[in-house]
XYZ file of C-alpha atoms in Angstrom:
712
model
C -20.342 47.372 47.311
C -20.974 43.945 49.614
C -18.638 42.685 51.448
C -16.996 39.544 50.900
C -16.428 37.271 53.803
C -13.024 35.154 53.698
C -12.046 31.818 56.037
C -8.932 30.668 56.965
C -6.838 29.358 54.048
C -3.123 28.085 53.416
C -1.059 24.870 52.803
C -2.041 21.950 54.992
C 0.703 21.003 56.609
C 0.416 25.006 58.119
C -3.048 24.583 59.401
C -2.962 25.531 62.498
C -3.821 22.396 65.499
C -6.368 23.348 66.634
C -8.103 25.983 64.908
C -10.633 28.017 67.636
C -13.681 26.734 68.556
C -16.078 26.902 65.221
C -12.947 28.425 63.196
C -13.045 26.922 59.446
C -9.340 26.591 57.663
C -9.080 25.668 54.012
C -6.010 23.861 52.767
C -5.445 24.691 49.233
C -3.332 21.962 48.070
C -5.396 19.124 49.703
C -8.745 20.095 49.262
C -9.278 19.456 52.659
C -11.962 22.118 54.899
C -11.770 21.856 58.661
C -13.968 23.156 60.870
C -12.281 23.779 65.315
C -13.664 22.922 68.496
C -10.976 24.802 70.342
C -9.453 20.745 70.972
C -8.849 19.126 67.113
C -9.811 20.248 64.081
C -13.123 18.079 62.132
C -12.038 17.284 59.032
C -15.453 18.404 56.811
C -16.639 16.889 53.634
C -16.689 18.764 50.521
C -19.246 17.936 47.819
C -17.543 18.123 44.439
C -13.863 18.907 45.427
C -11.549 15.980 45.015
C -8.286 16.380 46.479
C -6.104 16.952 43.362
C -2.624 17.679 44.990
C -0.668 14.095 45.566
C -0.680 13.855 49.467
C -0.036 10.833 51.782
C -1.663 8.365 54.434
C 0.347 6.877 56.994
C 0.270 3.233 58.498
C 2.357 2.877 61.702
C 2.652 -0.158 64.339
C 1.329 0.852 67.596
C 4.757 1.414 68.903
C 4.914 4.334 66.563
C 2.334 6.028 67.335
C -0.627 4.334 65.254
C -4.369 3.678 66.212
C -7.329 2.219 64.752
C -9.947 4.207 62.942
C -12.541 3.456 66.054
C -10.463 5.422 68.381
C -10.184 8.432 65.538
C -7.177 8.499 64.400
C -7.505 9.745 60.444
C -4.380 8.271 58.619
C -3.928 11.664 57.370
C -0.828 14.519 58.551
C -1.193 16.633 60.882
C 2.257 18.877 60.199
C 4.705 19.174 58.601
C 8.237 21.490 59.331
C 11.939 21.275 59.752
C 13.926 20.602 62.450
C 16.251 24.198 64.802
C 18.235 22.518 66.566
C 19.742 18.671 67.509
C 18.887 17.248 70.837
C 18.674 13.675 71.600
C 15.513 11.681 71.281
C 13.843 15.191 71.046
C 12.203 17.157 67.783
C 13.144 20.483 68.055
C 11.005 23.416 65.960
C 11.318 26.816 66.873
C 8.020 27.498 64.533
C 6.426 24.964 65.744
C 3.076 25.882 68.636
C 2.920 22.010 70.003
C -0.070 20.836 72.255
C -1.788 17.476 73.711
C -3.110 17.106 70.574
C 0.099 15.753 69.647
C 1.655 13.187 72.174
C 1.477 9.833 70.964
C 1.227 10.913 67.568
C 3.637 9.084 64.489
C 6.578 11.256 63.269
C 8.608 10.259 60.713
C 11.860 11.856 59.501
C 10.741 12.843 55.401
C 14.681 12.651 54.560
C 16.115 9.442 56.375
C 12.341 7.897 56.335
C 12.929 6.797 60.102
C 10.421 6.833 62.597
C 8.987 7.261 66.278
C 6.149 8.361 68.657
C 5.644 11.169 70.488
C 5.919 10.646 74.323
C 5.946 13.603 75.771
C 5.355 17.422 74.498
C 7.971 19.321 76.487
C 6.719 23.110 75.186
C 5.282 24.672 72.462
C 8.514 23.963 69.822
C 9.680 20.618 71.561
C 8.680 17.007 71.686
C 10.055 14.119 73.573
C 10.044 11.001 70.787
C 10.665 7.478 71.320
C 13.744 7.232 69.170
C 16.508 9.348 68.228
C 15.609 10.237 64.423
C 15.872 14.371 64.350
C 18.609 16.867 63.369
C 19.149 20.080 62.979
C 17.973 20.583 59.590
C 15.937 17.532 58.936
C 12.192 17.881 57.804
C 9.597 15.903 59.873
C 5.944 15.022 59.561
C 3.518 14.381 62.410
C 0.375 12.232 61.249
C -2.422 10.494 62.565
C -1.133 7.012 62.297
C -3.528 3.989 61.243
C -2.138 1.169 62.998
C -3.507 -1.575 59.789
C -3.253 -1.506 56.262
C -6.665 -2.586 55.550
C -8.136 0.822 56.948
C -5.127 2.683 55.418
C -6.188 1.596 52.026
C -10.153 2.361 53.175
C -8.735 6.420 53.794
C -7.594 6.578 50.003
C -10.500 8.070 47.848
C -12.527 6.030 45.366
C -12.239 7.068 42.623
C -8.830 9.561 43.330
C -7.767 12.509 41.537
C -3.605 13.035 43.013
C -1.339 10.752 43.270
C -1.818 9.072 47.293
C 1.354 6.741 48.705
C 0.471 4.699 51.824
C 3.452 5.346 53.573
C 3.704 2.294 55.582
C 6.037 2.371 59.099
C 8.861 -0.265 60.235
C 7.242 -3.500 62.089
C 5.337 -6.194 61.044
C 1.423 -5.809 59.968
C -0.753 -8.847 59.973
C -3.803 -8.364 59.197
C -5.097 -9.513 55.683
C -5.743 -7.013 53.490
C -7.744 -6.851 50.262
C -6.956 -3.930 47.839
C -9.907 -3.179 45.448
C -12.577 -0.478 44.275
C -10.009 2.290 44.585
C -9.875 3.282 40.845
C -7.765 6.624 39.420
C -9.361 9.417 37.389
C -6.240 9.836 34.677
C -2.609 8.378 34.665
C -2.512 8.088 38.401
C -0.860 6.156 40.982
C -1.373 4.972 44.275
C 1.687 2.859 46.255
C 2.040 1.378 49.553
C 5.392 2.197 50.287
C 7.727 0.721 53.591
C 10.614 1.653 54.947
C 13.651 1.926 52.600
C 15.585 0.252 55.422
C 13.471 -3.248 54.130
C 11.821 -3.381 57.788
C 8.593 -3.069 56.321
C 6.611 -7.035 56.320
C 3.247 -7.806 55.410
C 2.589 -10.829 56.789
C -1.205 -11.208 56.679
C -2.953 -12.665 53.354
C -2.851 -10.198 50.785
C -5.851 -9.881 47.515
C -5.325 -7.430 44.824
C -7.872 -6.721 41.783
C -6.864 -3.226 41.250
C -3.941 -1.089 39.923
C -1.241 -0.572 42.311
C 2.161 -0.073 43.270
C 3.907 -1.750 45.974
C 7.849 -0.347 46.961
C 10.396 -1.296 49.810
C 7.760 -4.392 50.982
C 8.932 -7.562 52.811
C 5.564 -10.393 52.167
C 5.836 -13.018 54.312
C 1.980 -14.094 53.218
C -0.050 -15.440 50.451
C -0.064 -12.954 47.990
C -2.953 -13.403 45.247
C -3.490 -11.504 42.312
C -6.668 -11.761 40.323
C -8.354 -10.337 37.377
C -7.957 -6.470 36.951
C -4.782 -6.599 39.223
C -2.057 -4.289 37.522
C 0.897 -4.679 40.052
C 4.152 -2.757 39.531
C 6.973 -4.166 42.037
C 9.703 -1.986 43.245
C 12.584 -3.229 45.608
C 10.119 -5.880 47.521
C 10.554 -9.502 48.337
C 8.809 -12.430 49.684
C 10.372 -13.978 52.299
C 9.896 -17.964 53.380
C 6.489 -19.843 52.684
C 5.452 -16.347 50.555
C 4.440 -16.831 47.082
C 3.231 -14.391 44.248
C -0.111 -16.184 42.790
C -0.758 -14.793 39.725
C -3.955 -15.405 38.235
C -5.264 -15.052 34.652
C -7.083 -11.379 33.659
C -4.067 -9.690 36.155
C -0.542 -8.597 35.324
C 2.598 -7.969 37.466
C 5.416 -5.542 36.504
C 8.108 -7.009 38.752
C 11.503 -4.682 39.157
C 14.771 -4.520 41.443
C 12.084 -7.302 43.578
C 13.146 -10.851 44.865
C 9.562 -13.143 44.346
C 8.640 -16.609 44.844
C 5.540 -18.109 42.124
C 3.319 -20.018 43.434
C 2.148 -20.781 40.287
C 2.781 -21.433 36.520
C 1.787 -17.633 34.732
C 2.491 -15.801 32.085
C 1.783 -12.269 32.418
C 4.968 -11.218 34.441
C 7.373 -9.348 33.409
C 10.329 -9.431 35.347
C 13.359 -6.010 35.480
C 16.538 -6.765 37.030
C 15.023 -9.040 39.602
C 15.412 -12.467 41.255
C 11.481 -14.990 40.073
C 12.040 -17.908 41.623
C 9.236 -20.263 39.646
C 8.250 -23.707 40.721
C 5.290 -24.872 42.984
C 3.176 -28.132 44.075
C -0.260 -28.732 42.944
C -1.771 -31.253 45.932
C -4.069 -34.582 44.776
C -6.106 -36.317 48.230
C -8.878 -38.580 47.990
C -12.087 -37.290 49.122
C -11.818 -39.148 52.144
C -8.954 -36.434 52.557
C -10.579 -33.634 51.284
C -9.873 -33.862 47.948
C -13.047 -32.152 45.567
C -12.576 -31.901 41.530
C -15.431 -29.552 41.408
C -13.809 -26.615 43.838
C -10.390 -27.387 43.721
C -7.411 -25.422 41.713
C -4.926 -27.736 44.184
C -3.182 -24.567 45.483
C -2.459 -24.013 49.126
C -4.721 -21.906 51.503
C -3.084 -21.425 54.110
C 0.324 -22.711 55.686
C 1.819 -22.265 59.439
C 3.418 -24.455 62.456
C 1.475 -26.045 65.217
C 2.298 -23.968 68.291
C 0.593 -26.467 70.661
C -0.515 -30.549 69.837
C -3.473 -31.993 71.058
C -5.453 -35.359 69.644
C -6.828 -34.534 66.117
C -6.391 -31.211 66.415
C -4.364 -28.489 64.564
C -3.366 -25.812 67.249
C -1.333 -22.591 65.357
C -1.651 -19.416 67.770
C -0.917 -17.329 64.629
C -3.299 -18.740 62.926
C -7.155 -16.961 61.259
C -8.506 -20.382 60.686
C -12.452 -20.273 58.718
C -15.131 -22.048 57.779
C -14.268 -21.896 54.044
C -11.344 -24.366 55.117
C -13.655 -27.071 56.790
C -13.589 -30.266 54.281
C -10.458 -28.766 52.562
C -7.357 -31.077 52.882
C -4.062 -30.654 55.446
C -0.498 -31.865 54.381
C 1.814 -32.183 57.545
C 5.326 -31.300 55.726
C 7.403 -32.197 58.028
C 6.124 -35.834 58.178
C 4.436 -36.442 55.107
C 1.367 -37.175 56.573
C -2.695 -36.127 55.559
C -5.669 -35.507 56.557
C -9.034 -33.441 56.369
C -9.896 -30.930 58.339
C -13.226 -31.936 60.196
C -14.320 -29.072 62.498
C -13.347 -25.120 62.891
C -13.678 -25.070 66.211
C -12.082 -21.183 66.591
C -9.943 -19.295 64.689
C -6.866 -20.754 66.580
C -7.760 -24.569 66.441
C -9.217 -27.138 63.930
C -10.120 -30.306 64.194
C -8.722 -33.210 62.310
C -10.083 -36.831 60.515
C -6.504 -38.125 61.768
C -3.983 -37.507 64.693
C -1.181 -35.809 62.513
C -0.300 -33.105 63.952
C 2.346 -31.996 66.866
C 3.952 -28.765 68.436
C 6.807 -27.556 65.700
C 5.436 -29.164 62.771
C 4.724 -27.521 59.691
C 1.454 -27.561 57.512
C -0.422 -26.998 54.372
C -3.883 -26.342 53.790
C -4.797 -27.082 50.444
C -7.865 -27.120 47.839
C -6.963 -30.285 46.746
C -8.069 -32.032 43.562
C -9.507 -35.764 44.051
C -7.934 -37.048 40.981
C -4.855 -37.321 39.373
C -5.644 -36.533 36.170
C -7.915 -33.433 37.380
C -4.349 -32.217 39.133
C -1.989 -32.727 35.531
C -5.236 -31.155 33.625
C -4.334 -28.184 36.106
C -1.064 -27.673 34.668
C -0.362 -25.057 31.823
C -0.289 -26.515 28.701
C 3.162 -24.497 28.417
C 5.087 -25.482 31.513
C 7.142 -22.453 32.094
C 9.108 -23.875 35.691
C 9.374 -27.244 37.522
C 5.856 -28.148 38.870
C 5.436 -30.568 41.811
C 2.384 -32.837 41.970
C 2.090 -33.739 45.471
C -0.886 -37.045 45.562
C -1.948 -38.255 48.900
C -1.418 -42.343 50.245
C -4.271 -43.541 49.060
C -5.425 -45.569 45.903
C -6.324 -42.940 42.751
C -8.726 -45.323 41.113
C -8.223 -43.935 37.862
C -6.273 -44.041 34.649
C -3.783 -40.558 33.980
C -2.758 -39.799 30.780
C 0.227 -37.581 30.035
C -0.928 -35.445 26.943
C -0.710 -31.677 25.349
C 1.903 -30.511 27.303
C 5.329 -29.051 26.363
C 8.018 -26.821 28.162
C 9.313 -23.655 27.578
C 12.686 -24.452 29.189
C 14.588 -27.080 30.753
C 11.740 -27.976 33.771
C 9.850 -30.934 35.043
C 6.868 -32.075 36.503
C 7.180 -34.708 39.254
C 4.794 -36.803 40.654
C 5.525 -37.516 44.165
C 3.714 -39.741 46.281
C 3.891 -40.163 49.798
C 6.178 -41.504 52.161
C 4.974 -44.271 54.892
C 6.662 -45.205 57.516
C 7.305 -49.476 58.036
C 10.001 -49.083 60.987
C 10.443 -45.796 63.059
C 14.128 -44.381 62.654
C 16.701 -46.490 63.876
C 20.474 -46.778 64.248
C 22.925 -48.881 62.329
C 25.557 -51.358 64.125
C 27.123 -51.445 60.920
C 27.386 -52.449 57.176
C 28.924 -52.888 54.079
C 28.629 -50.580 50.749
C 29.057 -53.848 48.634
C 32.066 -55.313 46.181
C 30.702 -55.218 42.465
C 31.434 -58.161 41.125
C 30.530 -60.787 43.964
C 28.627 -58.775 47.193
C 25.838 -56.398 47.440
C 25.919 -53.504 49.831
C 24.041 -54.110 53.252
C 23.160 -52.675 56.638
C 23.249 -54.730 60.028
C 21.318 -53.998 63.104
C 22.300 -56.636 65.887
C 19.087 -54.891 68.056
C 16.456 -56.021 66.028
C 15.237 -59.525 65.229
C 13.821 -59.287 61.908
C 11.380 -62.284 60.289
C 13.064 -63.369 57.320
C 12.124 -61.017 54.201
C 9.983 -59.143 56.101
C 11.177 -55.914 54.914
C 12.292 -57.131 51.031
C 10.427 -55.268 48.688
C 10.417 -51.831 51.050
C 13.044 -48.937 51.099
C 16.119 -48.056 53.543
C 15.992 -44.212 54.070
C 19.179 -42.932 55.358
C 18.401 -39.855 57.546
C 19.676 -36.004 56.067
C 21.777 -36.503 59.095
C 23.229 -39.420 59.245
C 27.061 -39.509 60.230
C 28.025 -40.472 56.883
C 27.583 -37.469 53.558
C 27.475 -39.912 50.693
C 24.406 -41.633 52.054
C 21.990 -38.315 53.344
C 18.785 -38.741 52.418
C 19.340 -41.244 50.002
C 16.673 -44.317 49.376
C 17.926 -47.881 48.626
C 15.391 -51.011 47.210
C 15.474 -53.774 49.941
C 16.152 -57.232 47.573
C 16.160 -59.550 51.172
C 16.253 -59.813 54.784
C 17.469 -61.704 57.476
C 16.934 -61.445 61.421
C 19.439 -58.382 61.459
C 20.783 -57.237 58.231
C 19.273 -55.321 55.368
C 20.907 -56.636 51.823
C 20.391 -53.725 49.077
C 19.673 -54.439 45.229
C 23.001 -53.881 44.737
C 26.249 -51.782 45.793
C 25.369 -48.500 47.911
C 27.696 -44.936 48.172
C 29.267 -45.792 51.335
C 29.528 -48.518 54.033
C 27.103 -47.672 56.986
C 28.673 -47.032 60.261
C 27.514 -48.052 63.944
C 24.941 -44.623 64.496
C 24.203 -44.287 61.127
C 20.344 -43.537 61.019
C 17.973 -44.924 58.832
C 13.828 -45.494 58.618
C 12.783 -48.249 56.543
C 10.011 -47.269 54.473
C 7.330 -47.731 51.560
C 5.192 -45.710 49.165
C 1.523 -46.484 49.229
C 0.164 -43.685 46.900
C -1.379 -46.202 44.177
C -2.705 -45.246 40.979
C -4.776 -48.456 39.897
C -6.826 -48.487 36.811
C -10.410 -50.295 36.516
C -11.024 -50.168 32.936
C -10.099 -53.261 30.633
C -10.232 -52.750 26.701
C -13.698 -54.173 24.822
C -11.358 -56.962 22.708
C -7.999 -57.613 22.307
C -7.754 -56.109 18.971
C -7.711 -52.682 20.915
C -4.206 -52.227 21.408
C -4.194 -48.502 22.539
C -3.062 -47.033 25.549
C -6.087 -45.796 26.562
C -6.373 -48.795 29.199
C -3.233 -48.637 31.002
C -2.915 -47.038 34.649
C -0.571 -44.696 32.993
C -0.479 -43.878 29.243
C 2.011 -41.440 28.352
C 1.107 -40.131 24.291
C 3.463 -39.565 21.978
C 6.433 -36.735 22.420
C 5.514 -36.134 25.345
C 9.119 -35.716 27.903
C 10.020 -33.626 31.131
C 7.702 -35.821 33.183
C 9.124 -37.725 36.880
C 7.799 -40.153 39.065
C 8.821 -40.793 42.719
C 7.247 -43.287 45.209
C 4.429 -44.588 43.664
C 2.729 -47.213 42.609
C 0.982 -47.943 39.081
C -1.506 -51.049 39.899
C -3.961 -52.941 37.807
C -7.209 -54.788 38.604
C -7.742 -57.962 38.159
C -7.863 -58.968 34.211
C -7.017 -55.688 32.591
C -4.406 -54.884 30.256
C -1.020 -52.678 30.816
C -0.142 -51.148 33.994
C 2.397 -48.663 31.635
C 2.144 -47.593 28.012
C 4.735 -44.966 26.501
C 4.567 -43.982 23.007
C 6.813 -43.419 20.176
C 9.165 -40.371 21.160
C 7.995 -40.027 25.138
C 10.337 -39.806 27.726
C 9.664 -40.620 31.710
C 12.160 -40.660 34.994
C 10.678 -43.065 37.468
C 12.042 -42.752 41.028
C 11.117 -45.281 43.976
C 8.450 -46.551 42.276
C 6.402 -50.083 42.031
C 4.759 -51.262 38.542
C 2.698 -54.564 39.333
C 0.603 -56.674 37.212
C 0.626 -57.172 33.748
C 3.343 -54.517 32.630
C 3.807 -53.624 29.242
C 5.975 -51.453 28.041
C 5.697 -50.518 24.860
C 7.415 -47.363 23.078
C 6.431 -47.727 19.590
C 9.479 -45.693 17.896
C 11.750 -43.636 20.388
C 10.703 -43.311 23.699
C 12.471 -43.684 26.974
C 12.147 -45.198 30.665
C 14.679 -45.001 33.675
C 13.646 -46.766 36.768
C 16.385 -45.451 39.680
C 15.506 -48.152 42.840
C 12.632 -49.195 41.422
C 10.634 -52.767 41.442
C 9.178 -53.731 38.556
C 6.733 -57.258 39.501
C 4.187 -59.461 38.058
C 2.306 -60.923 41.061
C -0.154 -63.029 38.532
C 0.788 -66.100 36.497
C 0.459 -64.553 33.248
C 2.475 -65.499 30.526
C 2.548 -62.047 29.031
C 5.199 -59.853 28.396
C 6.229 -58.730 32.061
C 8.332 -55.764 30.229
C 8.431 -55.704 26.416
C 10.275 -53.070 24.792
C 9.276 -51.990 21.114
C 11.179 -50.853 18.406
C 13.296 -47.933 19.287
C 13.005 -47.194 22.862
C 15.632 -46.821 25.440
C 15.179 -48.316 28.855
C 17.649 -47.787 31.971
C 17.620 -50.048 34.597
C 19.429 -48.354 37.806
C 19.471 -50.243 41.549
C 15.953 -51.725 39.749
C 14.244 -55.288 40.140
C 12.186 -56.891 37.756
C 10.474 -60.179 38.612
C 8.444 -62.741 37.352
C 6.706 -65.591 39.244
C 8.700 -68.234 38.455
C 10.527 -70.501 35.587
C 8.875 -70.467 32.783
C 6.165 -67.154 33.450
C 6.404 -64.064 32.425
C 9.454 -62.939 29.835
C 11.353 -59.715 29.306
C 11.838 -58.886 25.423
C 13.259 -55.644 23.947
C 12.508 -56.006 19.816
C 14.373 -54.334 17.153
C 16.041 -51.447 17.171
C 15.727 -50.966 20.996
C 17.784 -50.148 24.055
C 18.080 -51.745 27.414
C 20.926 -51.040 29.636
C 21.306 -51.801 33.267
C 23.641 -50.810 36.178
C 23.524 -52.693 39.773
C 20.076 -54.483 38.688
C 18.497 -57.855 39.261
C 16.283 -59.700 36.696
C 14.356 -62.543 38.724
C 12.184 -65.304 37.837
C 12.053 -64.733 34.708
C 11.021 -67.341 31.440
C 13.368 -65.331 29.829
C 15.057 -61.640 29.051
C 15.122 -61.609 24.809
C 17.267 -59.551 23.178
C 15.768 -59.554 19.254
C 16.851 -58.394 16.334
C 18.768 -54.801 16.680
C 18.644 -54.376 19.739
C 21.159 -54.334 21.834
C 21.305 -54.773 25.612
C 24.882 -53.686 27.380
C 26.000 -52.608 31.129
C 26.494 -48.353 31.483
C 27.768 -46.391 33.819
C 30.705 -47.415 36.602
C 29.756 -51.002 37.427
C 32.987 -50.686 39.683
C 31.488 -48.291 42.052
C 27.758 -49.399 41.386
C 27.709 -53.097 41.360
C 27.839 -55.843 38.767
C 23.978 -56.734 37.605
C 22.436 -60.057 38.810
C 19.875 -62.611 36.260
C 19.110 -65.302 38.928
C 16.606 -68.416 38.806
C 15.515 -67.501 35.209
C 14.103 -70.633 32.697
C 17.065 -68.645 30.634
C 19.030 -65.743 31.843
C 20.181 -63.660 28.386
C 18.679 -64.490 25.138
C 20.209 -62.806 21.774
C 18.098 -63.433 19.192
C 19.647 -63.328 14.840
C 21.109 -59.333 15.261
C 20.715 -58.873 18.755
C 23.997 -57.634 20.529
C 24.462 -58.551 24.476
C 27.378 -56.885 25.807
C 27.739 -58.369 29.228
C 31.458 -57.156 29.432
C 31.680 -59.726 32.874
C 29.020 -57.267 34.766
C 26.306 -60.169 34.768
C 26.342 -62.162 37.691
C 23.994 -65.186 36.899
C 22.679 -67.537 39.741
C 19.808 -70.419 39.767
C 19.299 -70.269 35.836
C 18.610 -73.338 34.083
C 20.236 -71.673 30.758
C 22.786 -68.609 31.906
C 22.601 -67.514 28.155
C 21.400 -68.400 24.843
C 22.815 -67.328 21.458
C 21.538 -67.464 17.869
C 24.242 -68.544 15.741
C 23.502 -65.847 13.621
C 24.038 -62.904 16.300
C 27.254 -60.417 16.269
C 28.830 -59.010 19.560
C 27.381 -61.311 21.910
C 30.010 -61.767 24.551
C 29.895 -64.546 26.839
C 30.000 -64.435 30.522
């Protein structure tokens, strides 16, 4: 009868460490085979023998014992046991056989999920720890932990034949990580689990292309889930600028978590979670890095400048790469833009303009070069508020809004860039205005402006100015003297001495150079902005819409469309046409025709509603340019100005009226017109004492058959 030789065997947790020199040890639970050298145990690869028992891989910060793979760390369990005594900052286990190989390893209290580092080997049964985490009868695990997530993930078998958990200590993990290639053999799970107290933070960029679960993690960097990703979130959160970007072919099941989403995906399922959608797409001219051929409009990286160097971005915590060369950088503190012209190092980049200073925040973006492409990137069904941020340049194109719908009460806002005309200064006084006699104004006796130097600009009151109701407000400037800015109408409060404000303009311009082949072509496709039938939920802020010489409409709105304009300028030959039920609201806007064209300045078609709030409609002189409202349309005004027009005509079945609380918002002024207001047969003008006429050849003209006309 032959003799049978068996090697030492048992559970992984009970493996002697070290084995004697040349001694084998087989772990029947984990499937690991070791050979000792008298100092440590070497893990041998066993051909054809996958690990079939659930196991953990450990990641810990350096302070808690984590080390790199290059130092020999494995990320695996070294010993598990139970504490047999309570001593401060000690681990006592009467059954243990601790030796020098345990020094600087990681200890995890698996009952309380608390972590420490072994700082001294007191005896074979007692260790000194960096924190007081152990007590009598507490289970513990001692691991040869890795100090970063990418290397911990690399230790997961591929494929894996058992449930695998990467246990992460409290602390911040800065390395970027890509999850790909670790596939399960069957219905098995790979879980990345942080500290239950919420102390585990992943600040690097996370890219995922496989099935994985995240638990008890905080993210402060960008998270991308691509085709093939199937993510389960549990008790996680994104913080600060961190956002989840969920791309086609990926899925996210978000449970008991708080997550900000940076795009507009449909493949997200929320269970007892707070999901914040709302994101920004960026468009910049090619001079500032915009490139339709490669753009997705989304951020690439973000951070805060840690030093000031001319024409440089310096961020000591950044990881700039050559892939960022030529991209657009947006300074969100100052609302300024540049192009990355060089990658000097991982923490410094050269810029096309001197826009960054210490403490200012930035976003590097993969910007579109046209507004139309940015709009096309917005999903056809819109599930969240969406901003399109536009650089301060001229976009020579026609923009068409079509084919969009909303799943809820959301909006899409195209936002231009603020340009500072005069730096922040302080007022010496001012007035909110009087509704039926005086416009609001702000005084600064320290100035010596040229008359009307800042006409048609905006005064912006700082978010921290003294008067709460003025904070963050833009007011369109009607005129100025050497020391006074006069606004279109009343303002929220009388400015106090010391009130902080800045004079600004909005240089972002959309300017079409298209023109129809002949005058019989009356579609809107030649307008700078064409909003097609049924399109609603769009807003525009700080954008100038213009036309090249000889072209047709600047703005064309079709039936049942709707738009809101804030702090916008509409220049040249404006023909606002809504064939049936279109609605336009102009808040603190300027609509003007700089030429001598006798076409309609603003022409509102059947069924359209137009609201002017603290806005100005200006022609170029008596007898030039007119303002018409055709049958079944409505014009409402509050605190606005109509000036230098041939007339404002209210046609059959059209209505013009004052709306809102004019005693707080101010009367409307009609000045320097041939005919101030004209009501044709069946047209109705309801002024109710809220219109102030000045300089008009004729203030009002009413057809004898008109009804409801109330004379001033």
